[in-house]
CSV table of C-alpha atoms in Angstrom, one decimal:
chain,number,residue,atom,x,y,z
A,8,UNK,CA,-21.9,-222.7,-112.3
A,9,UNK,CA,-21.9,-219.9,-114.8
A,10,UNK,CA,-24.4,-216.8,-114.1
A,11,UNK,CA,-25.2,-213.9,-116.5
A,12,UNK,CA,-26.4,-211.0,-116.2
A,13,UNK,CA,-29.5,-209.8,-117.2
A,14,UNK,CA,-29.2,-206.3,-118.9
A,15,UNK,CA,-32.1,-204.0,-118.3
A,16,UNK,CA,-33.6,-202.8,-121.1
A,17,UNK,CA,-31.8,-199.5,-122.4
A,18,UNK,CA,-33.9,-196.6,-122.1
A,19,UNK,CA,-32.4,-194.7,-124.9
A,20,UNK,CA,-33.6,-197.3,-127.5
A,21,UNK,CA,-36.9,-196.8,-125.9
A,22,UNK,CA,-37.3,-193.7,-126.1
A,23,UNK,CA,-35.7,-193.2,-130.0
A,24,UNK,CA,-38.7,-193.2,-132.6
A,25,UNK,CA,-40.0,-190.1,-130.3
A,26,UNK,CA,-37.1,-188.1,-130.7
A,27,UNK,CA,-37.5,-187.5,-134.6
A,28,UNK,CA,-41.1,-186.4,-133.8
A,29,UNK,CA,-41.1,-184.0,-130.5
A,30,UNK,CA,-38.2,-182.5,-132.7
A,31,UNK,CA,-40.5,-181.9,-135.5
A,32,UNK,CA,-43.3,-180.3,-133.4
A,33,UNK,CA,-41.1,-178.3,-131.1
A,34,UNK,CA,-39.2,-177.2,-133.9
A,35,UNK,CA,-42.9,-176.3,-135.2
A,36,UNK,CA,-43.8,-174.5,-132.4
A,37,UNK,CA,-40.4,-172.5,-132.8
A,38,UNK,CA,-41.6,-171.7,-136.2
A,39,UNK,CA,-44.9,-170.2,-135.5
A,40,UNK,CA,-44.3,-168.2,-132.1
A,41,UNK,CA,-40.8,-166.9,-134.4
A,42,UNK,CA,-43.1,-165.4,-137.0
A,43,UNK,CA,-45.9,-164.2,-134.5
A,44,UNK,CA,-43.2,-162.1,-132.8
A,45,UNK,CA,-41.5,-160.8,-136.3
A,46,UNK,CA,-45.0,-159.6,-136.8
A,47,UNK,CA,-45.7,-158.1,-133.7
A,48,UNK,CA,-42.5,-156.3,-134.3
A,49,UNK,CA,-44.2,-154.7,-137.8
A,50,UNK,CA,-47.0,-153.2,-136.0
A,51,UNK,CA,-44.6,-150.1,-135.5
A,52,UNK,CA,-44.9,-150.1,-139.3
A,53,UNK,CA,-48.0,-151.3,-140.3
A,54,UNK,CA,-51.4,-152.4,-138.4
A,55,UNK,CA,-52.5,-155.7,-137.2
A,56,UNK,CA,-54.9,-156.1,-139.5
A,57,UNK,CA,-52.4,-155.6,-142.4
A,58,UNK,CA,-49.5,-157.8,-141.3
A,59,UNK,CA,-52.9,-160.7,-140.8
A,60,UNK,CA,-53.4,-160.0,-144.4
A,61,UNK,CA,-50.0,-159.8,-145.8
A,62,UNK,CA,-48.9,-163.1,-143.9
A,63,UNK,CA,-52.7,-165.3,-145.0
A,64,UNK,CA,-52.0,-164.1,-148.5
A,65,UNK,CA,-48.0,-165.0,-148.3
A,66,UNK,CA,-49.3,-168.5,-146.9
A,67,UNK,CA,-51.9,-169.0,-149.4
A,68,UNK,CA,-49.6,-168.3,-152.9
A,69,UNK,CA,-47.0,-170.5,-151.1
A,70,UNK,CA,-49.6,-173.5,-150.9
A,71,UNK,CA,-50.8,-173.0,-154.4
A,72,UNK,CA,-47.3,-173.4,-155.6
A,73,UNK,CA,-47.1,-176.3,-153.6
A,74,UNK,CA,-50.2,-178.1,-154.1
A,75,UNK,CA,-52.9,-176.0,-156.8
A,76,UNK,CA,-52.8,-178.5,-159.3
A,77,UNK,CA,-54.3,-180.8,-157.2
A,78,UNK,CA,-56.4,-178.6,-155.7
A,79,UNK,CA,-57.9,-177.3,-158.8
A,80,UNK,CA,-58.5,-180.5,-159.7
A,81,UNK,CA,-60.3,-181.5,-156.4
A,82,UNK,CA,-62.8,-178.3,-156.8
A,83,UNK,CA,-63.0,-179.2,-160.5
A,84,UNK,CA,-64.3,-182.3,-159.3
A,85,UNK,CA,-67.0,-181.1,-156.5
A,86,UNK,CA,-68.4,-178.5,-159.6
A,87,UNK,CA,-68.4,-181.4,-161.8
A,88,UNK,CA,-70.1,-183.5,-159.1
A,89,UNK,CA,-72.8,-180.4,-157.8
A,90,UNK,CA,-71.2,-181.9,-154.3
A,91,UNK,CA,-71.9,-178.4,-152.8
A,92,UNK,CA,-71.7,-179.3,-149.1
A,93,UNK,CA,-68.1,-180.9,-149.4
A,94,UNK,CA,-67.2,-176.9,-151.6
A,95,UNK,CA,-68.9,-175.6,-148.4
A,96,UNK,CA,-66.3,-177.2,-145.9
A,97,UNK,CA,-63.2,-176.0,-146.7
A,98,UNK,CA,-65.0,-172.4,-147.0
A,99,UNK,CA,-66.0,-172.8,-143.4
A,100,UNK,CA,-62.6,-174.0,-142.3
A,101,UNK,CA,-61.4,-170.7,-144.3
A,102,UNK,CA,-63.8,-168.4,-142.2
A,103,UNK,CA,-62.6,-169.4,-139.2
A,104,UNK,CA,-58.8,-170.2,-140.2
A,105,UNK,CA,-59.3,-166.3,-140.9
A,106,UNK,CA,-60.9,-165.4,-137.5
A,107,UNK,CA,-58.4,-167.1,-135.9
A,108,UNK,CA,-55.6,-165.0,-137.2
A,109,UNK,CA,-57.0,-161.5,-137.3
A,110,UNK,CA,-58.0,-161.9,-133.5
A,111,UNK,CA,-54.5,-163.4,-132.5
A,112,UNK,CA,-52.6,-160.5,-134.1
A,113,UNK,CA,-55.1,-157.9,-132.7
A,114,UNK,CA,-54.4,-159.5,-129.0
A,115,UNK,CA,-50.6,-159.4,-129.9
A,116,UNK,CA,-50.8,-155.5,-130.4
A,117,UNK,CA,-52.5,-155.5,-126.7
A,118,UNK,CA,-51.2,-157.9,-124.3
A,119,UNK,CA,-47.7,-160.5,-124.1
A,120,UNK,CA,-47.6,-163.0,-126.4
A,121,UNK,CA,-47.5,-165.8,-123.5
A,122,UNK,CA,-50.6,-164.5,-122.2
A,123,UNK,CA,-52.8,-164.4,-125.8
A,124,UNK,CA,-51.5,-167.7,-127.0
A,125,UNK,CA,-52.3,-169.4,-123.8
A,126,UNK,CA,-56.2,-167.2,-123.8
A,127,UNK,CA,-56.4,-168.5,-127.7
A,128,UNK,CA,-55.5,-172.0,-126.4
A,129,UNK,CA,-59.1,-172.1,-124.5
A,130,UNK,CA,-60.3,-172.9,-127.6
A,131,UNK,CA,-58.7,-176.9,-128.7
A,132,UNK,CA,-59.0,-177.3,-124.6
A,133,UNK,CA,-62.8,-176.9,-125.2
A,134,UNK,CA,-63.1,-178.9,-128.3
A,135,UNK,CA,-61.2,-181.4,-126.1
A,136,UNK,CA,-62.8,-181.8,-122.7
A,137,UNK,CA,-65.9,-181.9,-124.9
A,138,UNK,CA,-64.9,-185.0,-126.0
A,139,UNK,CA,-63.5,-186.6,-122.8
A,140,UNK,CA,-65.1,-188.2,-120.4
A,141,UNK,CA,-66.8,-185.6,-118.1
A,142,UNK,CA,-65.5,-186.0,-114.7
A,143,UNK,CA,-62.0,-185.9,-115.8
A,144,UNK,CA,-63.0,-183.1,-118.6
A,145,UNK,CA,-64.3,-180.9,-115.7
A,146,UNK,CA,-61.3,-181.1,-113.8
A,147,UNK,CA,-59.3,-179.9,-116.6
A,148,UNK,CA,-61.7,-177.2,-117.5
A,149,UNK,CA,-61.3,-176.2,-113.6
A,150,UNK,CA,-57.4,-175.8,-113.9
A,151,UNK,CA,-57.8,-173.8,-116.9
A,152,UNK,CA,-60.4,-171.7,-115.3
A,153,UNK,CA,-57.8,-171.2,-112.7
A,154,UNK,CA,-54.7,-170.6,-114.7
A,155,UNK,CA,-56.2,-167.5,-116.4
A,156,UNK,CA,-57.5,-166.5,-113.3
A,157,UNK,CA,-53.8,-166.1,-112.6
A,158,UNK,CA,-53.3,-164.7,-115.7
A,159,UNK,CA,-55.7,-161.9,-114.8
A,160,UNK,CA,-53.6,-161.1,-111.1
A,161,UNK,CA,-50.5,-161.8,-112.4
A,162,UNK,CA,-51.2,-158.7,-114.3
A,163,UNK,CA,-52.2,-156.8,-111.1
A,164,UNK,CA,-55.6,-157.0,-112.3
A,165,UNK,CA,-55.3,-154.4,-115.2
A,166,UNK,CA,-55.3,-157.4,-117.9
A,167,UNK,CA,-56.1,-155.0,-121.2
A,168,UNK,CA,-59.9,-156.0,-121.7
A,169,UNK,CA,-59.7,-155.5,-125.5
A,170,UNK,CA,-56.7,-157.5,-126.3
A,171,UNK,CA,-57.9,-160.8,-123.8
A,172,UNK,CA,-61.1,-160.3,-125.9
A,173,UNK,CA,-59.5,-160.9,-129.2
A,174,UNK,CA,-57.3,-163.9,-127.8
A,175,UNK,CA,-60.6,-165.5,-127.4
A,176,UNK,CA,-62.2,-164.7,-130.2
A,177,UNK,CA,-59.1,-166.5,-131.5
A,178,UNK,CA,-60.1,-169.2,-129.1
A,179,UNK,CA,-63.4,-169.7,-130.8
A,180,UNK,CA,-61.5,-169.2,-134.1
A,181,UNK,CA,-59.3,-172.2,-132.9
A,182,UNK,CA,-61.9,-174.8,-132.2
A,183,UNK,CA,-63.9,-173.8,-135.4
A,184,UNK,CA,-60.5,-174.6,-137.2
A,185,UNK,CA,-59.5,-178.3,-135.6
A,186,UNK,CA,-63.5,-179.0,-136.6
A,187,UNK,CA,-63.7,-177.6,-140.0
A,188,UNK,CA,-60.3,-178.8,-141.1
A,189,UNK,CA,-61.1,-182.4,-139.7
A,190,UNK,CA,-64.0,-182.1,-142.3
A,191,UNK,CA,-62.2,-180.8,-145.1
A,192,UNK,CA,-59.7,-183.6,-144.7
A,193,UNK,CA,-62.7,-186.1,-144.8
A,194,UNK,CA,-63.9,-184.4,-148.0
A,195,UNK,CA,-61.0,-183.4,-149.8
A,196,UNK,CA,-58.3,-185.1,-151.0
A,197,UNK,CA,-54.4,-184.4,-150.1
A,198,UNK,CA,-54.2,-180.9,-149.1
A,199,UNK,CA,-57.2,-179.4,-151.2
A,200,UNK,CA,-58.6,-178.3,-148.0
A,201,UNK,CA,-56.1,-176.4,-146.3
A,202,UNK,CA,-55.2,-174.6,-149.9
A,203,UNK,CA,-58.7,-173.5,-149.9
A,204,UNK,CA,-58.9,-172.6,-146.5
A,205,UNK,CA,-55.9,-170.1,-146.8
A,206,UNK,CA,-57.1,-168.6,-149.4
A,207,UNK,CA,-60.9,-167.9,-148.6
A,208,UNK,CA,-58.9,-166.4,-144.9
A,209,UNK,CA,-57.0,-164.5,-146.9
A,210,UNK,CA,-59.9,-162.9,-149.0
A,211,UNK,CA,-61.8,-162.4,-145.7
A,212,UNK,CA,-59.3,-160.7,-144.3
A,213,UNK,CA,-58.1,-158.2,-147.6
A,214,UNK,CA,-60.3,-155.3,-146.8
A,215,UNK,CA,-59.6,-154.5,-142.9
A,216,UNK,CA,-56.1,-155.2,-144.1
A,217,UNK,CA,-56.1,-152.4,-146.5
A,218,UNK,CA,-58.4,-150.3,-144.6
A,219,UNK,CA,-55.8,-150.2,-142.2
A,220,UNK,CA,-52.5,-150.4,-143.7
A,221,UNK,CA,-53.3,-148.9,-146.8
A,222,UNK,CA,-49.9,-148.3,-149.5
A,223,UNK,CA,-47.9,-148.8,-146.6
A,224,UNK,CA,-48.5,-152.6,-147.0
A,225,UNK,CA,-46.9,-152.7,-150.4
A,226,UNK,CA,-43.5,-151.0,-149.7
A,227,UNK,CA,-40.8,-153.8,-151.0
A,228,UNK,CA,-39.4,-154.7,-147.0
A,229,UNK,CA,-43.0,-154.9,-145.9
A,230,UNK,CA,-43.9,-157.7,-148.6
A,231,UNK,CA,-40.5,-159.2,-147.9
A,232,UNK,CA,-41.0,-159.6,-144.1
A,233,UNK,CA,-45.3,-160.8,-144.4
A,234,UNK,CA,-43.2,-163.3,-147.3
A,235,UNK,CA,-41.0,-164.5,-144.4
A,236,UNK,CA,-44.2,-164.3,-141.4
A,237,UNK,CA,-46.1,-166.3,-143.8
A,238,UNK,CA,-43.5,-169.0,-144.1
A,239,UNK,CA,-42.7,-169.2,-140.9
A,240,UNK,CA,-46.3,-168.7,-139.4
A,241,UNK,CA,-47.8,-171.5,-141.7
A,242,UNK,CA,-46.1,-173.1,-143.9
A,243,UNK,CA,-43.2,-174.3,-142.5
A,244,UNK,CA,-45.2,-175.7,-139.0
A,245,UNK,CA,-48.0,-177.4,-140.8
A,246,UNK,CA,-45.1,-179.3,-142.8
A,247,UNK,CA,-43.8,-180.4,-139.5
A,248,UNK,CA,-46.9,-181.1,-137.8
A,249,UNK,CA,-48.0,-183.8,-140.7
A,250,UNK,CA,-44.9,-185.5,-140.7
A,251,UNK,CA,-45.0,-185.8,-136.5
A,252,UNK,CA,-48.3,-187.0,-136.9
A,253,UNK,CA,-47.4,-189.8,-139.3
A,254,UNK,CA,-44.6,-190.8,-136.6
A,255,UNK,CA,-46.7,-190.5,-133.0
A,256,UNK,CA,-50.1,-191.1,-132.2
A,257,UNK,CA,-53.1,-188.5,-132.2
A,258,UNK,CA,-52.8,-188.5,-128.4
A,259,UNK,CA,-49.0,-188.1,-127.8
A,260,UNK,CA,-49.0,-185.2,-130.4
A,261,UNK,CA,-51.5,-183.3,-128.4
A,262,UNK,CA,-49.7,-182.8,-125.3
A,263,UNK,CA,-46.8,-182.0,-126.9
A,264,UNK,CA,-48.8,-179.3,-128.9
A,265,UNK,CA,-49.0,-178.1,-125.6
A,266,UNK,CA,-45.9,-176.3,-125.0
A,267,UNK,CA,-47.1,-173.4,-127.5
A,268,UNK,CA,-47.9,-171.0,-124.6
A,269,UNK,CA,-44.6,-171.4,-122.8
A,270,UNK,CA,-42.8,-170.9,-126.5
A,271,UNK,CA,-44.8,-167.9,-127.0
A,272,UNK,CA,-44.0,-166.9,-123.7
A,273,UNK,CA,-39.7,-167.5,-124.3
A,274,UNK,CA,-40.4,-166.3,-127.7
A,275,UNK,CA,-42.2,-163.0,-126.3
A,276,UNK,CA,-39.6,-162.4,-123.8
A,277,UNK,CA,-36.2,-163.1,-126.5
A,278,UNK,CA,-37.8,-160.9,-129.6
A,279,UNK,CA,-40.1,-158.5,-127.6
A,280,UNK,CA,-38.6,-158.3,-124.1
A,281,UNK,CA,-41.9,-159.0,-122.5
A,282,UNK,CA,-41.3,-159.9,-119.0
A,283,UNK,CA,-43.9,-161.9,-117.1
A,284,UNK,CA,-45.0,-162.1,-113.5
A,285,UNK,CA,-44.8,-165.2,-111.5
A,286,UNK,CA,-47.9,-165.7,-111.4
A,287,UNK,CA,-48.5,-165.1,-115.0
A,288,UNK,CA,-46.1,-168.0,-115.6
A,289,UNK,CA,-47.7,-170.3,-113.1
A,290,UNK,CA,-51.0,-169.7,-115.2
A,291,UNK,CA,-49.6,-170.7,-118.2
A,292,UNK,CA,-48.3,-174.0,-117.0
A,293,UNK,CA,-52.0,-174.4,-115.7
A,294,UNK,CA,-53.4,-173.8,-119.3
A,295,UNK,CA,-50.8,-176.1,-120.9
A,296,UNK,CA,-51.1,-179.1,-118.2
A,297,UNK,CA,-55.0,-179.1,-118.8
A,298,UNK,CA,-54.4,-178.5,-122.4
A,299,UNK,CA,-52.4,-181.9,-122.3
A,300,UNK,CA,-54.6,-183.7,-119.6
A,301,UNK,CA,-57.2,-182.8,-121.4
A,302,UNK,CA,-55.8,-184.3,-125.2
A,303,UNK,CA,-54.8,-187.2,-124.0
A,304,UNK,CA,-58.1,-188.3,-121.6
A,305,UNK,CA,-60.1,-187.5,-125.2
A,306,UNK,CA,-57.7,-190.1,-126.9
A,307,UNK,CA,-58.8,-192.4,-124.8
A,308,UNK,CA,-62.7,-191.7,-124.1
C-alpha cells in the first residue's frame, strides 16, 4: 500500500498578494514622516507657517499637472449644473486638509515628531470608534486615553502645552479630512476633489505663510526643498495609498495605516535625533494598537 503525503499549505503563497500592498503603504508612510522631518529641519530657516505654505502650494501645482484637465472640467460641470453643494465639498475638505497641516508643522516646531503624530492620530481613532460598535469602541478610546497619558509622563510631565495643542488641532483637522474627502470622492469624479482640496489649503494657508516667512520663502534652496516636502509629504503617499487600497481591503489598510506614529517616531529619532523615553514609546504603541483595533472593529460594525 502506497501513502502520500499531505503537504500543508505553504504560507508564503498565502501571504503573497499582501506583500505588494503593506510595501506600498509602508513605503507611504516612509514618504510622509521623510518630508515632515526635512521640514522640521527648515524651521532654522524659515517658520512653520511658511514651510506649510510652501509645501500645500508645491502639492497643489504638482496635482494640477497631474490631473487639472479633468478637474477643470469637473467644476466646469458643477457651474454649468448650479450643483453648489457638491463645489462646496471639496472646499470643506480644503479647509480642513489646510488645518490639518498648519497645526501639524506648528506641533513639529514644539514637541518630537513621534509624540505629535501619534496626538494628531486622535483624530481618524475618533472618526473610528464612532463608527464601531460601542463596547469595543470604548475600550479602544480607553487605551488611547491611556497611551497619551504616558505620553504626558514619559515627558516628565513638562509635555509643551502649546505644541500638544496644535497636534490636536491637527487631530480635528484629520477627522474633518477622512469625512470631507469621503464626500468629495462621492461627488467628484477621479481626483477633482483632492486637486481642489490642495489648492483651497493652500490659499488658506498663503497669508500666515507670508506673514511669517516673508522674502525668505522665495530664496531658490527654499522653493527647491518645499518642491521636494511637497512631493514627498503628499504626492508621492497618496499615489501609494490608492494603489494599496485597490489591492487590500478598507479594513486591512487601516491597521496598517497605523504604524505612522512609530515611523514618525524612527523618522524623528534618524533626521532629528529626538530621543524618546520609555514610556513615551510604550504610549505610542497604545495609540497605534487602538488606532488598528479600532479600524478594523469599524469594518466590521
Amino acid at each position: 500500500m502506497v501513502s502520500y503525503k499531505v503537504r500543508p499549505p505553504d504560507s508564503r503563497k498565502r501571504w503573497a498578494p499582501l506583500v505588494l500592498p503593506a510595501t506600498l503603504v509602508l513605503s507611504a508612510a516612509i514618504s510622509v514622516q521623510a518630508g515632515a522631518g526635512i521640514a522640521n529641519r527648515m524651521f532654522g530657516e524659515v517658520p512653520p507657517a511658511a514651510v506649510t505654505a510652501l509645501r500645500l502650494w508645491a502639492s497643489a501645482l504638482l496635482l494640477l499637472m497631474i490631473a487639472g484637465r479633468s478637474t477643470v472640467r469637473a467644476v466646469a460641470g458643477l457651474i454649468r449644473t448650479r450643483a453648489w453643494r457638491d463645489l462646496v465639498t471639496p472646499v470643506s475638505f480644503g479647509l480642513a486638509l489646510g488645518l490639518m497641516n498648519f497645526a501639524i508643522y506648528q506641533a513639529f516646531a514644539r514637541i518630537p515628531m513621534g509624540i505629535a503624530v501619534t496626538i494628531e492620530f486622535l483624530g481618524p481613532l475618533t472618526v473610528a470608534v464612532a463608527g464601531a460598535r460601542r463596547l469595543p469602541g470604548l475600550a479602544w478610546a480607553a487605551l488611547a486615553g491611556g497611551g497619551v497619558l504616558l505620553l504626558t509622563q514619559g515627558s516628565g510631565g513638562h509635555l509643551n502645552l502649546a505644541g500638544a495643542a496644535f497636534a490636536l488641532m491637527s487631530a480635528a483637522g484629520w477627522a474633518g479630512y477622512i469625512v470631507t474627502s469621503r464626500a468629495s470622492g462621492q461627488r467628484l469624479p477621479g481626483n477633482a476633489g483632492l486637486v481642489i482640496a490642495m489648492c483651497v489649503a493652500a490659499v488658506g494657508v498663503t497669508g500666515p505663510g507670508l506673514a511669517a516667512g516673508g522674502s525668505a520663502m522665495f530664496r531658490p534652496g527654499v522653493l527647491l526643498t518645499g518642491a521636494a516636502i511637497g512631493l514627498l509629504s503628499s504626492v508621492v503617499p497618496y499615489g501609494l495609498e490608492f494603489q494599496a487600497l485597490r489591492r487590500v481591503p478598507a479594513r486591512v489598510f487601516g491597521v496598517w495605516m497605523s504604524l505612522q506614529p512609530a515611523v514618525a517616531a524612527l523618522i524623528g529619532l534618524l533626521l532629528l535625533s529626538q530621543r524618546l523615553s520609555a514610556a513615551e514609546w510604550a504610549g505610542i504603541c497604545c495609540v497605534a494598537v487602538a488606532s488598528a483595533g479600532a479600524a478594523r472593529d469599524n469594518e466590521k460594525s
